[in-house]
mmCIF file of C-alpha atoms in Angstrom:
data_model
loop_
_atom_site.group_PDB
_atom_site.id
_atom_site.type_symbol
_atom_site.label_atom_id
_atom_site.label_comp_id
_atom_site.label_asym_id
_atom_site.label_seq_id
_atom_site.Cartn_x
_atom_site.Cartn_y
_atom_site.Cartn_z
ATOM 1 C CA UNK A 1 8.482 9.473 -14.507
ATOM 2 C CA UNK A 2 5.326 11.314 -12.976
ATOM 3 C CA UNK A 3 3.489 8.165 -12.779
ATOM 4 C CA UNK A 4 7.087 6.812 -10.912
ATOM 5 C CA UNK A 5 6.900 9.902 -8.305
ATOM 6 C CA UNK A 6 2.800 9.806 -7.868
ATOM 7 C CA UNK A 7 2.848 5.939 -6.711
ATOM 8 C CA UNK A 8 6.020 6.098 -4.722
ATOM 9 C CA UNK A 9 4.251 8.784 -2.813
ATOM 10 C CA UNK A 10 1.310 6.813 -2.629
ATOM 11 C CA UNK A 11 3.008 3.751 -1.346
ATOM 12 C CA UNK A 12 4.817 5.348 1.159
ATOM 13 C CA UNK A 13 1.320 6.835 2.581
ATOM 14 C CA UNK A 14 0.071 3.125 2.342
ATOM 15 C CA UNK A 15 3.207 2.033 3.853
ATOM 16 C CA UNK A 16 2.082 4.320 6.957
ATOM 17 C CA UNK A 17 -1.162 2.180 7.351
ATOM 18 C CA UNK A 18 0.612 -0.659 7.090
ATOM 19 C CA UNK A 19 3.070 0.597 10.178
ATOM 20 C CA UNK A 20 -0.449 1.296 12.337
ATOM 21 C CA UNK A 21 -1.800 -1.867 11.453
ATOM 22 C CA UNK A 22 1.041 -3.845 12.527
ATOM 23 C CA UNK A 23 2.356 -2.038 15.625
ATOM 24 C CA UNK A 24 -1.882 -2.474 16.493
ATOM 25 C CA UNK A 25 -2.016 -5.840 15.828
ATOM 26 C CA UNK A 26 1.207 -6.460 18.214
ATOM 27 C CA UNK A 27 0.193 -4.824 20.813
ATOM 28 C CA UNK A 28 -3.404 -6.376 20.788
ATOM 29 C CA UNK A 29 -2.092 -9.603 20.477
ATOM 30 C CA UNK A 30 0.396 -8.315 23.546
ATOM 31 C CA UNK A 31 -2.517 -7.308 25.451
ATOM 32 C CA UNK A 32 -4.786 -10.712 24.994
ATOM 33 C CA UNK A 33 -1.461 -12.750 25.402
ATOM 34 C CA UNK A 34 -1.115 -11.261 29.043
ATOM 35 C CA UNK A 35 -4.579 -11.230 30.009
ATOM 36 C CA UNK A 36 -4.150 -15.270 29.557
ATOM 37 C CA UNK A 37 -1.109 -15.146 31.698
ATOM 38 C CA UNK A 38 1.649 -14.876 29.384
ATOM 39 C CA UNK A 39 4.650 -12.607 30.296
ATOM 40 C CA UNK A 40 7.148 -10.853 27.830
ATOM 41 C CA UNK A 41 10.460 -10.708 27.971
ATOM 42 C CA UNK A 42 13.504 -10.240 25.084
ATOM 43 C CA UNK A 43 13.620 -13.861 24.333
ATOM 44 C CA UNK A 44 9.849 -13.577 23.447
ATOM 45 C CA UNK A 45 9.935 -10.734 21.207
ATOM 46 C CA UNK A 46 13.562 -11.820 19.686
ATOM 47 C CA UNK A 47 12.358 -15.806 19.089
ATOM 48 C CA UNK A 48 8.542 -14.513 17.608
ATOM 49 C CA UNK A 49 7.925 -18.576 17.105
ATOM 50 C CA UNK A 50 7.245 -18.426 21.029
ATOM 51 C CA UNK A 51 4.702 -16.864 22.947
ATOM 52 C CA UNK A 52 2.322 -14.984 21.250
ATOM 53 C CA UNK A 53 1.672 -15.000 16.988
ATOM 54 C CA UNK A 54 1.093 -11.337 16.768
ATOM 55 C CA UNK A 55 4.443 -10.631 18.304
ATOM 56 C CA UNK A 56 5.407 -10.851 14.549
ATOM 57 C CA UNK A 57 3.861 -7.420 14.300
ATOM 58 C CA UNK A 58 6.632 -6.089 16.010
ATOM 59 C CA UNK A 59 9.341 -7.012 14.050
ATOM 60 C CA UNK A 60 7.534 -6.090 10.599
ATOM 61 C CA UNK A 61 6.708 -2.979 12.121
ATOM 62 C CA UNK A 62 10.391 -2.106 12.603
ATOM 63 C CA UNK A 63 12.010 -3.652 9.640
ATOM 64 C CA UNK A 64 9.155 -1.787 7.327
ATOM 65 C CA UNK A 65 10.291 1.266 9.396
ATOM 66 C CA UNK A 66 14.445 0.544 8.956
ATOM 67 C CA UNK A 67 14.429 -0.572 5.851
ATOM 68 C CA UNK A 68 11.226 -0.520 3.414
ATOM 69 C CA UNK A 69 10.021 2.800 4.069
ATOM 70 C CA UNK A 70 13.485 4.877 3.803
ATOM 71 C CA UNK A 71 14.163 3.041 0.687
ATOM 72 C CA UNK A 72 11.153 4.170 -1.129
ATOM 73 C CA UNK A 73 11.830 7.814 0.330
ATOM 74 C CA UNK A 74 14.958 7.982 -1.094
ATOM 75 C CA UNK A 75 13.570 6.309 -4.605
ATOM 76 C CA UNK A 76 10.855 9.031 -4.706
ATOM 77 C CA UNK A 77 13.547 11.910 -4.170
ATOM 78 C CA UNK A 78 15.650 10.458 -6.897
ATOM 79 C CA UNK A 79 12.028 10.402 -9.371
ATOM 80 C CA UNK A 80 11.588 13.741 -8.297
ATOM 81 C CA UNK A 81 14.580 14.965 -10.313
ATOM 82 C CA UNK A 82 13.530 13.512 -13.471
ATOM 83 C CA UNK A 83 8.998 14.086 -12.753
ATOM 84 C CA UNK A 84 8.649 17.269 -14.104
ATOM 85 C CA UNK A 85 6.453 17.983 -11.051
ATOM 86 C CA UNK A 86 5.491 21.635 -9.602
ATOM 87 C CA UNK A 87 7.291 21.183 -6.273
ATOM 88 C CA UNK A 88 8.188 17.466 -6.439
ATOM 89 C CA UNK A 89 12.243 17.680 -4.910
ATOM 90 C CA UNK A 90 10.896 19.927 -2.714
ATOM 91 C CA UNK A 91 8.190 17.246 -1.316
ATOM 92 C CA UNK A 92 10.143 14.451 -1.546
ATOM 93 C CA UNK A 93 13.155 15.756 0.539
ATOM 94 C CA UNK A 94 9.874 16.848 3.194
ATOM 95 C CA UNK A 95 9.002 13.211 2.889
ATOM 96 C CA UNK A 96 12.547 12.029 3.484
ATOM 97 C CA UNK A 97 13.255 14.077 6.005
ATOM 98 C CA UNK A 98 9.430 12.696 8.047
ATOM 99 C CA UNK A 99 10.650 9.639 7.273
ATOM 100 C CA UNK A 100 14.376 10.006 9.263
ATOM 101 C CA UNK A 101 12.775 11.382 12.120
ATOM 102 C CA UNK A 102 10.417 8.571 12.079
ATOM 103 C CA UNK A 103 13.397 6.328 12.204
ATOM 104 C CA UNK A 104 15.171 7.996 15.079
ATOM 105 C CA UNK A 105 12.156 8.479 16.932
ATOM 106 C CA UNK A 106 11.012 5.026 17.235
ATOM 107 C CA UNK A 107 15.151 3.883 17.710
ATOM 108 C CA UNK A 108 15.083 6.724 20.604
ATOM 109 C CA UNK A 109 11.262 6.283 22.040
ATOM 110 C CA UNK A 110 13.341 2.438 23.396
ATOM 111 C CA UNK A 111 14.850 4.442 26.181
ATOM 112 C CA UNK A 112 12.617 7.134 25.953
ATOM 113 C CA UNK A 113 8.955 6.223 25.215
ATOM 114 C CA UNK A 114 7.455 9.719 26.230
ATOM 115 C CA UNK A 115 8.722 9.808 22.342
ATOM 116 C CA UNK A 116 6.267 7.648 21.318
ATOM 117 C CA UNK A 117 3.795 10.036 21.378
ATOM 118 C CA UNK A 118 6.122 12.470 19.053
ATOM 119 C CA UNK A 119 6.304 9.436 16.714
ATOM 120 C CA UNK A 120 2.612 9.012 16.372
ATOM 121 C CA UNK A 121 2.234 12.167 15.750
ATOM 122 C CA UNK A 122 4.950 12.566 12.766
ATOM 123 C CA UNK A 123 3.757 9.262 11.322
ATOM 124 C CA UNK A 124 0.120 11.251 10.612
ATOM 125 C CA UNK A 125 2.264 13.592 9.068
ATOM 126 C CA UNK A 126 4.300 11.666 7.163
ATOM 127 C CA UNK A 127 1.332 10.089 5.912
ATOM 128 C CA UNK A 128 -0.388 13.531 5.079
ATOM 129 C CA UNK A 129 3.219 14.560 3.410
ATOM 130 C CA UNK A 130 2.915 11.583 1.130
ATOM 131 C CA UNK A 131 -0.505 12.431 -0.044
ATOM 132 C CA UNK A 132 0.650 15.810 -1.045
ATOM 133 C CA UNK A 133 3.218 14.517 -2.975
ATOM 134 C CA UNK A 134 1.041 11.922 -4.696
ATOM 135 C CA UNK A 135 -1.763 14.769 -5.390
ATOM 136 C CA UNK A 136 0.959 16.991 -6.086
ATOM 137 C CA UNK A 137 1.832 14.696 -9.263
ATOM 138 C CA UNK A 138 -1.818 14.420 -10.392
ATOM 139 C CA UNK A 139 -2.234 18.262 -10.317
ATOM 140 C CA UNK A 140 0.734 18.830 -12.482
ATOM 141 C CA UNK A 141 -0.526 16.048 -14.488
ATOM 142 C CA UNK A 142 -3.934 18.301 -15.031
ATOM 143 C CA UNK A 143 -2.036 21.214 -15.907
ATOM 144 C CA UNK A 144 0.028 19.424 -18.766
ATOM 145 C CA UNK A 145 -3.342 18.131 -19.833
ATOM 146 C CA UNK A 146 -4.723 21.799 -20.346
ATOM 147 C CA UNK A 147 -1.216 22.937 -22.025
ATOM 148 C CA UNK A 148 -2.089 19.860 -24.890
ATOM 149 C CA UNK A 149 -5.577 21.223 -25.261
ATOM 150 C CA UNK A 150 -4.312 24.325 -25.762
ATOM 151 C CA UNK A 151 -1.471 23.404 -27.904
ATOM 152 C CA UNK A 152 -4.030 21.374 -30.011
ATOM 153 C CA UNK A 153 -6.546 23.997 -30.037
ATOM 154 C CA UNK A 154 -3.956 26.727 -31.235
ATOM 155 C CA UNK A 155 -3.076 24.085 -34.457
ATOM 156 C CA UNK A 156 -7.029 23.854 -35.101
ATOM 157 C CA UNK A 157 -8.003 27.349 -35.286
ATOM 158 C CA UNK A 158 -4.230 29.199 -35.135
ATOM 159 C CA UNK A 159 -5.423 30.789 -31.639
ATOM 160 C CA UNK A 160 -5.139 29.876 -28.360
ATOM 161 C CA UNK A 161 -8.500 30.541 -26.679
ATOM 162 C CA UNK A 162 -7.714 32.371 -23.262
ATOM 163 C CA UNK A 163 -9.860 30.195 -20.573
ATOM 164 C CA UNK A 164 -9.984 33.250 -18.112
#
């Protein structure tokens, strides 16, 4: 279940890149589409088969947001009951929690986009939460490697050589 927990965490830090990449690749698009005279509207970004192609960016940037990314947050709290990892609930409800304010950001930066900036921002750290989740599992995972060497060690000889 440690492997589980150490490439949840990891996909939800890739799952941040992905967000950047798409929301980047919208708004380029957005930006070339309008220096060619194109204007946007709702019915634009609603009906993405119109107007500009990289207004799909938009929509995969929110449904990853909505729906992708809080599911795998709430899979990698449920591993982190059963991971055996230094830490790992702990983590996992920091990632959970990055990951609703994420969400309610970007729902509340459409009336208020001052908030966008505050989104950014927690997206970085959602992204540097993951990682220390992920490394979090490989740490532990060094640790239990050092117990077996010990553990074999101590059947070997019938002492447990101090590494201090």
């Amino acid at each position: 279940m440690r492997t589980v927990y150490r490439v949840l965490a990891y996909v939800i830090a890739l799952e941040v890149l992905v967000q950047g990449a798409m929301i980047t690749f919208a708004v380029f698009g957005l930006r070339h589409w309008i220096d060619e005279g194109g204007v946007l509207d709702e019915t634009i970004v609603q009906n993405h088969a119109e107007g500009f192609g990289e207004v799909i960016g938009f929509r995969l940037h929110t449904t990853n947001e909505q729906v992708i990314v809080p599911a795998i947050a709430v899979l990698l709290l449920i591993s982190a009951f059963f991971a055996k990892v230094s830490k790992a609930v702990v983590w996992a409800v920091i990632v959970l929690l990055s990951v609703v304010v994420q969400v309610l950001l970007g729902l509340f930066a459409l009336d208020a986009p001052a908030l966008g900036i505050l989104h950014g921002i927690n997206g970085i750290l959602l992204f540097a939460f993951a990682l220390v989740a992920a490394r979090s599992a490989d740490v532990s995972g060094a640790g239990s490697l050092r117990a077996s060497r010990d553990a074999a060690d101590l059947g070997r000889s019938g002492v447990i050589r101090s590494t201090r």
